[in-house]
mmCIF file of C-alpha atoms and ligand atoms in Angstrom:
data_model
loop_
_atom_site.group_PDB
_atom_site.id
_atom_site.type_symbol
_atom_site.label_atom_id
_atom_site.label_comp_id
_atom_site.label_asym_id
_atom_site.label_seq_id
_atom_site.Cartn_x
_atom_site.Cartn_y
_atom_site.Cartn_z
ATOM 1 C CA MET A 1 -30.348 7.571 -16.108
ATOM 2 C CA ILE A 2 -28.658 5.510 -18.839
ATOM 3 C CA VAL A 3 -31.559 3.084 -19.469
ATOM 4 C CA GLY A 4 -33.963 5.952 -20.184
ATOM 5 C CA GLU A 5 -31.452 7.740 -22.379
ATOM 6 C CA LEU A 6 -30.623 4.549 -24.247
ATOM 7 C CA GLN A 7 -34.307 3.992 -24.904
ATOM 8 C CA GLN A 8 -34.623 7.595 -26.089
ATOM 9 C CA ALA A 9 -31.705 7.097 -28.480
ATOM 10 C CA ARG A 10 -33.273 3.913 -29.795
ATOM 11 C CA ASP A 11 -36.545 5.737 -30.313
ATOM 12 C CA ILE A 12 -34.759 8.353 -32.390
ATOM 13 C CA LEU A 13 -33.009 5.692 -34.472
ATOM 14 C CA ARG A 14 -36.267 3.768 -35.025
ATOM 15 C CA THR A 15 -37.672 6.539 -37.203
ATOM 16 C CA THR A 16 -34.398 7.323 -38.930
ATOM 17 C CA GLN A 17 -33.297 6.478 -42.462
ATOM 18 C CA ARG A 18 -29.930 8.178 -42.799
ATOM 19 C CA VAL A 19 -27.328 7.614 -40.116
ATOM 20 C CA LEU A 20 -23.700 8.676 -39.968
ATOM 21 C CA ILE A 21 -21.508 6.913 -37.436
ATOM 22 C CA LEU A 22 -18.245 8.669 -36.546
ATOM 23 C CA THR A 23 -15.830 6.571 -34.536
ATOM 24 C CA GLY A 24 -12.603 7.358 -32.722
ATOM 25 C CA ALA A 25 -9.951 5.540 -30.729
ATOM 26 C CA GLY A 26 -12.422 4.676 -27.945
ATOM 27 C CA VAL A 27 -14.248 2.226 -30.210
ATOM 28 C CA SER A 28 -11.064 0.127 -30.282
ATOM 29 C CA ALA A 29 -10.251 0.576 -26.568
ATOM 30 C CA GLU A 30 -12.000 -2.652 -25.613
ATOM 31 C CA SER A 31 -9.844 -4.402 -28.228
ATOM 32 C CA ASN A 32 -6.839 -3.171 -26.193
ATOM 33 C CA VAL A 33 -5.718 -0.581 -28.733
ATOM 34 C CA PRO A 34 -4.469 2.348 -26.613
ATOM 35 C CA THR A 35 -6.374 5.614 -26.996
ATOM 36 C CA PHE A 36 -4.520 8.917 -27.450
ATOM 37 C CA ARG A 37 -6.340 10.864 -24.761
ATOM 38 C CA GLY A 38 -8.835 10.143 -22.035
ATOM 39 C CA GLY A 39 -8.734 9.447 -18.330
ATOM 40 C CA GLY A 40 -6.740 12.663 -17.913
ATOM 41 C CA THR A 41 -3.671 11.292 -19.700
ATOM 42 C CA SER A 42 -2.140 11.593 -23.144
ATOM 43 C CA LEU A 43 -0.216 8.869 -25.019
ATOM 44 C CA VAL A 44 3.554 9.005 -24.567
ATOM 45 C CA TRP A 45 6.196 6.747 -26.169
ATOM 46 C CA ARG A 46 9.873 6.822 -25.199
ATOM 47 C CA GLY A 47 9.177 10.020 -23.294
ATOM 48 C CA MET A 48 7.726 11.795 -26.328
ATOM 49 C CA PRO A 49 4.099 12.913 -26.592
ATOM 50 C CA PHE A 50 2.258 11.375 -29.547
ATOM 51 C CA GLU A 51 1.452 14.843 -30.951
ATOM 52 C CA GLN A 52 5.180 15.273 -31.565
ATOM 53 C CA LEU A 53 5.734 11.784 -33.014
ATOM 54 C CA SER A 54 2.630 11.790 -35.231
ATOM 55 C CA SER A 55 3.392 15.074 -36.918
ATOM 56 C CA ALA A 56 4.382 16.354 -40.351
ATOM 57 C CA GLN A 57 7.447 17.956 -38.746
ATOM 58 C CA MET A 58 8.704 14.600 -37.413
ATOM 59 C CA VAL A 59 8.459 13.000 -40.881
ATOM 60 C CA GLU A 60 10.800 15.720 -42.121
ATOM 61 C CA ALA A 61 13.081 15.713 -39.082
ATOM 62 C CA ASN A 62 13.399 12.007 -38.299
ATOM 63 C CA LEU A 63 11.698 9.542 -40.661
ATOM 64 C CA PRO A 64 13.446 6.474 -39.117
ATOM 65 C CA LEU A 65 11.963 7.409 -35.710
ATOM 66 C CA VAL A 66 8.506 7.747 -37.275
ATOM 67 C CA TRP A 67 8.919 4.239 -38.703
ATOM 68 C CA GLU A 68 9.961 2.880 -35.294
ATOM 69 C CA TRP A 69 6.883 4.478 -33.713
ATOM 70 C CA PHE A 70 4.526 3.018 -36.306
ATOM 71 C CA ASP A 71 6.241 -0.405 -36.302
ATOM 72 C CA TYR A 72 5.677 -0.444 -32.545
ATOM 73 C CA ARG A 73 2.013 0.564 -32.982
ATOM 74 C CA ARG A 74 1.494 -2.054 -35.733
ATOM 75 C CA GLY A 75 2.874 -4.691 -33.380
ATOM 76 C CA VAL A 76 0.345 -3.696 -30.699
ATOM 77 C CA ILE A 77 -2.598 -3.626 -33.137
ATOM 78 C CA ALA A 78 -1.623 -6.937 -34.763
ATOM 79 C CA ALA A 79 -2.450 -8.658 -31.474
ATOM 80 C CA CYS A 80 -5.918 -7.020 -31.243
ATOM 81 C CA GLU A 81 -9.258 -8.337 -32.463
ATOM 82 C CA PRO A 82 -12.415 -6.379 -33.328
ATOM 83 C CA ASN A 83 -14.753 -6.044 -30.329
ATOM 84 C CA ALA A 84 -18.512 -6.008 -29.821
ATOM 85 C CA ALA A 85 -18.736 -2.385 -30.960
ATOM 86 C CA HIS A 86 -17.040 -3.031 -34.324
ATOM 87 C CA HIS A 87 -19.220 -6.114 -34.791
ATOM 88 C CA ALA A 88 -22.443 -4.275 -33.913
ATOM 89 C CA ILE A 89 -21.703 -1.623 -36.558
ATOM 90 C CA ALA A 90 -20.780 -4.191 -39.210
ATOM 91 C CA LYS A 91 -23.912 -6.219 -38.467
ATOM 92 C CA CYS A 92 -26.051 -3.107 -38.683
ATOM 93 C CA GLN A 93 -24.525 -2.200 -42.074
ATOM 94 C CA GLN A 94 -25.186 -5.704 -43.364
ATOM 95 C CA SER A 95 -28.766 -5.799 -42.006
ATOM 96 C CA GLY A 96 -29.864 -2.876 -44.170
ATOM 97 C CA ASN A 97 -31.961 -1.589 -41.248
ATOM 98 C CA PHE A 98 -31.191 1.954 -42.278
ATOM 99 C CA ALA A 99 -31.635 3.079 -45.874
ATOM 100 C CA ASP A 100 -28.320 4.853 -45.631
ATOM 101 C CA LEU A 101 -25.619 4.107 -43.063
ATOM 102 C CA THR A 102 -22.260 5.807 -43.439
ATOM 103 C CA LEU A 103 -19.324 4.753 -41.308
ATOM 104 C CA VAL A 104 -16.588 7.344 -40.874
ATOM 105 C CA THR A 105 -13.605 6.539 -38.699
ATOM 106 C CA GLN A 106 -10.602 8.445 -37.429
ATOM 107 C CA ASN A 107 -8.953 5.126 -36.610
ATOM 108 C CA ILE A 108 -6.084 3.728 -38.626
ATOM 109 C CA ASP A 109 -6.193 0.237 -37.090
ATOM 110 C CA GLY A 110 -8.380 -1.474 -39.732
ATOM 111 C CA LEU A 111 -10.579 -3.133 -37.079
ATOM 112 C CA HIS A 112 -13.875 -1.967 -38.661
ATOM 113 C CA ARG A 113 -12.947 -3.734 -41.910
ATOM 114 C CA ARG A 114 -11.790 -6.790 -40.006
ATOM 115 C CA ALA A 115 -15.196 -6.928 -38.302
ATOM 116 C CA GLY A 116 -16.859 -7.029 -41.738
ATOM 117 C CA SER A 117 -17.658 -3.373 -42.433
ATOM 118 C CA THR A 118 -17.237 -2.927 -46.161
ATOM 119 C CA GLU A 119 -17.556 0.783 -46.796
ATOM 120 C CA VAL A 120 -15.417 2.641 -44.253
ATOM 121 C CA LEU A 121 -14.391 6.247 -44.754
ATOM 122 C CA GLU A 122 -10.962 6.273 -43.109
ATOM 123 C CA LEU A 123 -10.205 9.943 -42.463
ATOM 124 C CA HIS A 124 -6.726 9.459 -41.018
ATOM 125 C CA GLY A 125 -5.460 6.679 -43.278
ATOM 126 C CA ASP A 126 -4.408 3.092 -42.705
ATOM 127 C CA ILE A 127 -1.512 1.867 -40.572
ATOM 128 C CA TRP A 128 -1.284 -1.250 -42.755
ATOM 129 C CA GLN A 129 -0.197 0.812 -45.744
ATOM 130 C CA ALA A 130 2.845 2.928 -46.676
ATOM 131 C CA ARG A 131 3.071 5.737 -49.205
ATOM 132 C CA CYS A 132 5.932 7.065 -51.303
ATOM 133 C CA ARG A 133 7.035 10.567 -50.322
ATOM 134 C CA GLY A 134 7.950 11.248 -53.953
ATOM 135 C CA CYS A 135 5.392 9.662 -56.328
ATOM 136 C CA GLU A 136 2.610 8.991 -53.724
ATOM 137 C CA THR A 137 2.257 5.297 -54.709
ATOM 138 C CA VAL A 138 0.562 3.338 -51.919
ATOM 139 C CA PHE A 139 1.958 -0.037 -50.815
ATOM 140 C CA GLU A 140 0.542 -2.705 -48.520
ATOM 141 C CA MET A 141 2.872 -3.198 -45.554
ATOM 142 C CA ARG A 142 2.767 -6.984 -46.045
ATOM 143 C CA ASP A 143 4.401 -6.528 -49.487
ATOM 144 C CA LEU A 144 7.361 -4.572 -48.081
ATOM 145 C CA PRO A 145 10.577 -5.998 -46.593
ATOM 146 C CA ALA A 146 10.242 -5.781 -42.796
ATOM 147 C CA ALA A 147 13.995 -5.302 -42.388
ATOM 148 C CA GLN A 148 14.266 -2.221 -44.617
ATOM 149 C CA ARG A 149 13.671 0.981 -42.647
ATOM 150 C CA PRO A 150 12.685 3.373 -44.048
ATOM 151 C CA PRO A 151 11.390 1.247 -46.946
ATOM 152 C CA VAL A 152 12.209 2.454 -50.451
ATOM 153 C CA CYS A 153 9.747 2.949 -53.344
ATOM 154 C CA ALA A 154 10.142 0.287 -56.053
ATOM 155 C CA GLY A 155 9.001 2.852 -58.638
ATOM 156 C CA CYS A 156 10.990 6.047 -57.986
ATOM 157 C CA GLY A 157 13.471 5.108 -55.264
ATOM 158 C CA ASP A 158 12.289 7.719 -52.741
ATOM 159 C CA PHE A 159 11.594 6.764 -49.125
ATOM 160 C CA LEU A 160 8.176 5.513 -48.058
ATOM 161 C CA ARG A 161 6.280 6.804 -45.024
ATOM 162 C CA PRO A 162 3.251 5.403 -43.171
ATOM 163 C CA ASN A 163 0.029 6.096 -45.105
ATOM 164 C CA VAL A 164 -1.574 7.949 -42.195
ATOM 165 C CA VAL A 165 -2.581 11.572 -41.650
ATOM 166 C CA LEU A 166 -0.331 13.322 -39.158
ATOM 167 C CA PHE A 167 -0.817 16.665 -37.427
ATOM 168 C CA GLY A 168 -0.352 19.481 -39.903
ATOM 169 C CA GLU A 169 -1.215 17.290 -42.900
ATOM 170 C CA MET A 170 -4.216 17.367 -45.199
ATOM 171 C CA LEU A 171 -6.799 14.620 -44.967
ATOM 172 C CA PRO A 172 -7.498 12.565 -48.138
ATOM 173 C CA VAL A 173 -9.666 14.978 -50.119
ATOM 174 C CA ARG A 174 -12.213 12.562 -51.638
ATOM 175 C CA VAL A 175 -12.764 10.742 -48.353
ATOM 176 C CA LEU A 176 -13.222 14.025 -46.508
ATOM 177 C CA GLU A 177 -15.623 15.405 -49.123
ATOM 178 C CA LYS A 178 -17.744 12.268 -48.984
ATOM 179 C CA ALA A 179 -17.817 12.404 -45.180
ATOM 180 C CA PHE A 180 -18.986 16.039 -45.243
ATOM 181 C CA GLU A 181 -21.641 15.272 -47.885
ATOM 182 C CA ARG A 182 -23.010 12.473 -45.729
ATOM 183 C CA ALA A 183 -22.878 14.661 -42.613
ATOM 184 C CA GLU A 184 -24.935 17.317 -44.348
ATOM 185 C CA SER A 185 -27.616 14.816 -45.325
ATOM 186 C CA CYS A 186 -27.880 12.506 -42.299
ATOM 187 C CA ASP A 187 -30.765 12.483 -39.815
ATOM 188 C CA VAL A 188 -28.704 11.161 -36.906
ATOM 189 C CA CYS A 189 -24.978 11.508 -36.267
ATOM 190 C CA LEU A 190 -23.787 8.846 -33.825
ATOM 191 C CA VAL A 191 -20.414 9.811 -32.374
ATOM 192 C CA VAL A 192 -18.588 6.974 -30.657
ATOM 193 C CA GLY A 193 -15.362 6.917 -28.665
ATOM 194 C CA THR A 194 -13.802 10.185 -29.720
ATOM 195 C CA SER A 195 -12.652 13.127 -27.633
ATOM 196 C CA SER A 196 -13.919 15.376 -30.476
ATOM 197 C CA LEU A 197 -10.800 17.504 -30.197
ATOM 198 C CA VAL A 198 -9.173 16.878 -33.560
ATOM 199 C CA TYR A 199 -10.215 18.841 -36.627
ATOM 200 C CA PRO A 200 -11.526 18.578 -39.272
ATOM 201 C CA ALA A 201 -13.083 15.290 -38.035
ATOM 202 C CA ALA A 202 -14.680 17.117 -35.088
ATOM 203 C CA MET A 203 -16.516 19.348 -37.549
ATOM 204 C CA LEU A 204 -18.623 16.481 -38.903
ATOM 205 C CA PRO A 205 -21.144 16.409 -36.010
ATOM 206 C CA GLU A 206 -21.227 20.225 -36.050
ATOM 207 C CA VAL A 207 -22.064 20.198 -39.775
ATOM 208 C CA ALA A 208 -24.670 17.460 -39.278
ATOM 209 C CA GLN A 209 -26.315 19.353 -36.444
ATOM 210 C CA ALA A 210 -26.360 22.616 -38.386
ATOM 211 C CA ALA A 211 -28.155 20.737 -41.179
ATOM 212 C CA GLY A 212 -30.806 19.493 -38.722
ATOM 213 C CA ALA A 213 -29.474 16.112 -37.576
ATOM 214 C CA LYS A 214 -29.680 14.826 -34.020
ATOM 215 C CA ILE A 215 -26.404 14.020 -32.290
ATOM 216 C CA VAL A 216 -26.057 10.930 -30.126
ATOM 217 C CA GLU A 217 -22.753 10.419 -28.367
ATOM 218 C CA ILE A 218 -21.333 7.300 -26.725
ATOM 219 C CA ASN A 219 -18.361 7.833 -24.424
ATOM 220 C CA PRO A 220 -17.494 6.885 -20.817
ATOM 221 C CA GLU A 221 -16.311 10.472 -20.251
ATOM 222 C CA PRO A 222 -17.694 13.893 -21.142
ATOM 223 C CA THR A 223 -16.059 15.314 -24.274
ATOM 224 C CA ALA A 224 -15.804 18.554 -26.223
ATOM 225 C CA LEU A 225 -19.040 17.508 -27.969
ATOM 226 C CA THR A 226 -21.107 16.527 -24.935
ATOM 227 C CA THR A 227 -22.789 19.855 -24.281
ATOM 228 C CA ARG A 228 -23.926 20.061 -27.925
ATOM 229 C CA ALA A 229 -25.135 16.453 -28.142
ATOM 230 C CA ASP A 230 -28.888 15.755 -28.030
ATOM 231 C CA ILE A 231 -28.175 12.561 -26.118
ATOM 232 C CA SER A 232 -24.879 11.651 -24.480
ATOM 233 C CA LEU A 233 -24.717 8.039 -23.364
ATOM 234 C CA ARG A 234 -22.108 7.611 -20.673
ATOM 235 C CA GLY A 235 -20.589 4.152 -21.100
ATOM 236 C CA LYS A 236 -18.434 1.834 -23.177
ATOM 237 C CA ALA A 237 -18.959 1.397 -26.902
ATOM 238 C CA GLY A 238 -18.756 -2.397 -26.685
ATOM 239 C CA GLU A 239 -21.581 -2.455 -24.158
ATOM 240 C CA LEU A 240 -23.851 0.307 -25.483
ATOM 241 C CA LEU A 241 -23.573 -0.013 -29.275
ATOM 242 C CA PRO A 242 -24.900 -3.581 -29.479
ATOM 243 C CA GLN A 243 -27.935 -2.474 -27.447
ATOM 244 C CA LEU A 244 -28.442 0.715 -29.424
ATOM 245 C CA LEU A 245 -28.127 -0.926 -32.827
ATOM 246 C CA ALA A 246 -29.950 -4.147 -31.942
ATOM 247 C CA GLU A 247 -32.229 -5.186 -34.804
ATOM 248 C CA ASP A 248 -35.313 -5.218 -32.612
ATOM 249 C CA ALA A 249 -35.104 -1.526 -31.791
ATOM 250 C CA ARG A 250 -38.757 -1.538 -30.706
ATOM 251 C CA ALA A 251 -38.126 -3.751 -27.719
ATOM 252 C CA GLU A 252 -37.955 -2.035 -24.347
ATOM 253 C CA ILE A 253 -34.593 -2.162 -22.647
ATOM 254 C CA SER A 254 -34.733 -4.103 -19.430
HETATM 255 C C1 LIG B 301 -14.140 5.202 -25.065
HETATM 256 C C2 LIG B 301 -13.856 3.966 -24.516
HETATM 257 C C3 LIG B 301 -14.790 2.927 -24.718
HETATM 258 C C4 LIG B 301 -12.240 5.313 -24.019
HETATM 259 N N1 LIG B 301 -15.902 3.165 -25.414
HETATM 260 N N2 LIG B 301 -15.245 5.412 -25.758
HETATM 261 C C5 LIG B 301 -9.182 23.848 -35.963
HETATM 262 C C6 LIG B 301 -9.009 24.265 -34.663
HETATM 263 C C7 LIG B 301 -7.866 23.892 -33.967
HETATM 264 C C8 LIG B 301 -6.881 23.145 -34.546
HETATM 265 C C9 LIG B 301 -7.048 22.733 -35.830
HETATM 266 C C10 LIG B 301 -8.168 23.103 -36.536
HETATM 267 N N3 LIG B 301 -8.073 22.570 -37.771
HETATM 268 C C11 LIG B 301 -6.912 21.891 -37.869
HETATM 269 C C12 LIG B 301 -6.255 21.981 -36.688
HETATM 270 C C13 LIG B 301 -4.944 21.345 -36.371
HETATM 271 C C14 LIG B 301 -5.034 19.884 -36.026
HETATM 272 C C15 LIG B 301 -5.971 19.737 -34.807
HETATM 273 O O1 LIG B 301 -7.102 19.346 -34.907
HETATM 274 N N4 LIG B 301 -5.450 20.023 -33.621
HETATM 275 C C16 LIG B 301 -6.213 19.934 -32.380
HETATM 276 C C17 LIG B 301 -5.711 18.748 -31.539
HETATM 277 C C18 LIG B 301 -6.071 21.237 -31.630
HETATM 278 N N5 LIG B 301 -5.525 19.100 -37.129
HETATM 279 C C19 LIG B 301 -4.725 18.686 -38.108
HETATM 280 O O2 LIG B 301 -3.537 18.964 -38.132
HETATM 281 C C20 LIG B 301 -5.347 17.871 -39.218
HETATM 282 N N6 LIG B 301 -4.984 18.374 -40.478
HETATM 283 C C21 LIG B 301 -5.486 19.510 -40.974
HETATM 284 O O3 LIG B 301 -6.323 20.142 -40.397
HETATM 285 O O4 LIG B 301 -4.992 19.840 -42.227
HETATM 286 C C22 LIG B 301 -5.184 21.168 -42.693
HETATM 287 C C23 LIG B 301 -3.936 21.903 -42.320
HETATM 288 C C24 LIG B 301 -2.771 21.571 -42.975
HETATM 289 C C25 LIG B 301 -1.617 22.269 -42.663
HETATM 290 C C26 LIG B 301 -1.631 23.235 -41.681
HETATM 291 C C27 LIG B 301 -2.805 23.530 -41.002
HETATM 292 C C28 LIG B 301 -3.975 22.847 -41.338
HETATM 293 C C29 LIG B 301 -4.808 16.447 -39.216
HETATM 294 C C30 LIG B 301 -5.214 15.692 -37.998
HETATM 295 C C31 LIG B 301 -4.620 14.288 -38.045
HETATM 296 C C32 LIG B 301 -4.748 13.600 -36.712
HETATM 297 N N7 LIG B 301 -3.948 12.448 -36.697
HETATM 298 C C33 LIG B 301 -3.952 11.608 -35.535
HETATM 299 C C34 LIG B 301 -2.739 10.678 -35.630
HETATM 300 C C35 LIG B 301 -2.920 9.620 -36.732
HETATM 301 C C36 LIG B 301 -1.740 8.758 -36.844
HETATM 302 C C37 LIG B 301 -1.454 8.024 -35.536
HETATM 303 O O5 LIG B 301 -2.230 7.145 -35.152
HETATM 304 O O6 LIG B 301 -0.427 8.282 -34.900
HETATM 305 O O7 LIG B 301 -5.173 10.907 -35.485
HETATM 306 S S1 LIG B 301 -3.931 12.489 -33.983
HETATM 307 C C38 LIG B 301 -4.976 11.363 -33.143
HETATM 308 O O8 LIG B 301 -6.171 12.066 -32.735
HETATM 309 C C39 LIG B 301 -5.406 10.329 -34.182
HETATM 310 C C40 LIG B 301 -6.871 10.225 -33.916
HETATM 311 O O9 LIG B 301 -7.534 9.729 -35.071
HETATM 312 C C41 LIG B 301 -7.240 11.615 -33.551
HETATM 313 C C42 LIG B 301 -8.538 11.707 -32.788
HETATM 314 O O10 LIG B 301 -8.452 11.048 -31.583
HETATM 315 P P1 LIG B 301 -9.721 10.277 -31.015
HETATM 316 O O11 LIG B 301 -10.095 9.202 -31.943
HETATM 317 O O12 LIG B 301 -10.754 11.241 -30.649
HETATM 318 O O13 LIG B 301 -9.103 9.575 -29.759
HETATM 319 P P2 LIG B 301 -8.825 10.160 -28.292
HETATM 320 O O14 LIG B 301 -7.780 9.292 -27.706
HETATM 321 O O15 LIG B 301 -8.582 11.610 -28.330
HETATM 322 O O16 LIG B 301 -10.167 9.943 -27.513
HETATM 323 C C43 LIG B 301 -10.594 8.637 -27.181
HETATM 324 C C44 LIG B 301 -11.952 8.756 -26.551
HETATM 325 O O17 LIG B 301 -12.446 7.451 -26.336
HETATM 326 C C45 LIG B 301 -11.941 9.453 -25.174
HETATM 327 O O18 LIG B 301 -12.945 10.464 -25.169
HETATM 328 C C46 LIG B 301 -12.313 8.341 -24.199
HETATM 329 O O19 LIG B 301 -13.106 8.802 -23.101
HETATM 330 C C47 LIG B 301 -13.090 7.416 -25.079
HETATM 331 N N8 LIG B 301 -13.143 5.997 -24.669
HETATM 332 N N9 LIG B 301 -12.700 4.020 -23.778
HETATM 333 C C48 LIG B 301 -16.128 4.393 -25.877
HETATM 334 N N10 LIG B 301 -14.614 1.655 -24.158
HETATM 335 ZN ZN1 LIG B 302 7.751 6.519 -55.491
#
């Protein structure tokens, strides 16, 4: 019964100081950003599965196609606004209700920052940036000529690529280390809108749990994490997160 479980989750959070929130594509679903998986389907573009498009191999094999794919995605995301879930997290960070609140996201859409979250550990990069394949310099997409594909590095002349982490690529080391440090020291790991299938991100709740943290999951569907979670709230992030993170966590849920 969701009301009872929601109350239980709020009770856990009431006595908690250190929280790690891990978000995935589902947190942006109510902003109309398509998820990769869920509902029994997997994202496909021009007949190609996203696992093939968003891969290290495709950057090597067909960089112009990778740019087309990410230009398309940027166009979709540009029309999206942060939703109640992003806002609830940002508000909670700003309220200082928890002594330590770490936000880790697998999302590349930038919607947490747009909602006002200041410290966001972006594990899979940022779709609004490009990076030089040669010298690794990072550029903001808005500073690059939209007509030049692939864009060229002003410093070394090599081609740029989207500054995102594709299958088969390493995650940004400092960001990942920080996320693991926080996972090891949190009391509650709140996992929102992720299928928990992609590693190493999916290891964070496992590490937190091994170190003694409780796991609370929010997802409309069961996931790879559900059986391990202490509480699994079945519902939408935009509906449940504002209730879970409401400042008056002592109030009973009606
Ligand atoms: C809602 C909702 C609502 C809907 N409210 N919820 C260990 C074991 C097995 C494999 C591996 C392993 N370690 C590494 C691997 C390989 C690979 C991997 O994990 N593969 C698995 C899929 C099998 N990992 C990697 O390659 C990673 N790199 C790496 O490990 O480097 C070391 C290495 C180097 C070289 C060789 C070998 C190893 C890199 C992973 C990078 C992932 N990148 C992507 C694409 C980013 C760019 C792009 O956008 O195109 O990141 S893949 C894609 O999946 C994207 C996401 O961030 C990521 C996670 O997806 P997420 O967020 O969970 O979304 P969905 O769509 O899966 O789920 C949405 C959920 O929302 C669903 O559950 C819905 O029900 C729910 N939902 N509405 C709340 N309203
Ligand atoms: Zn360069």
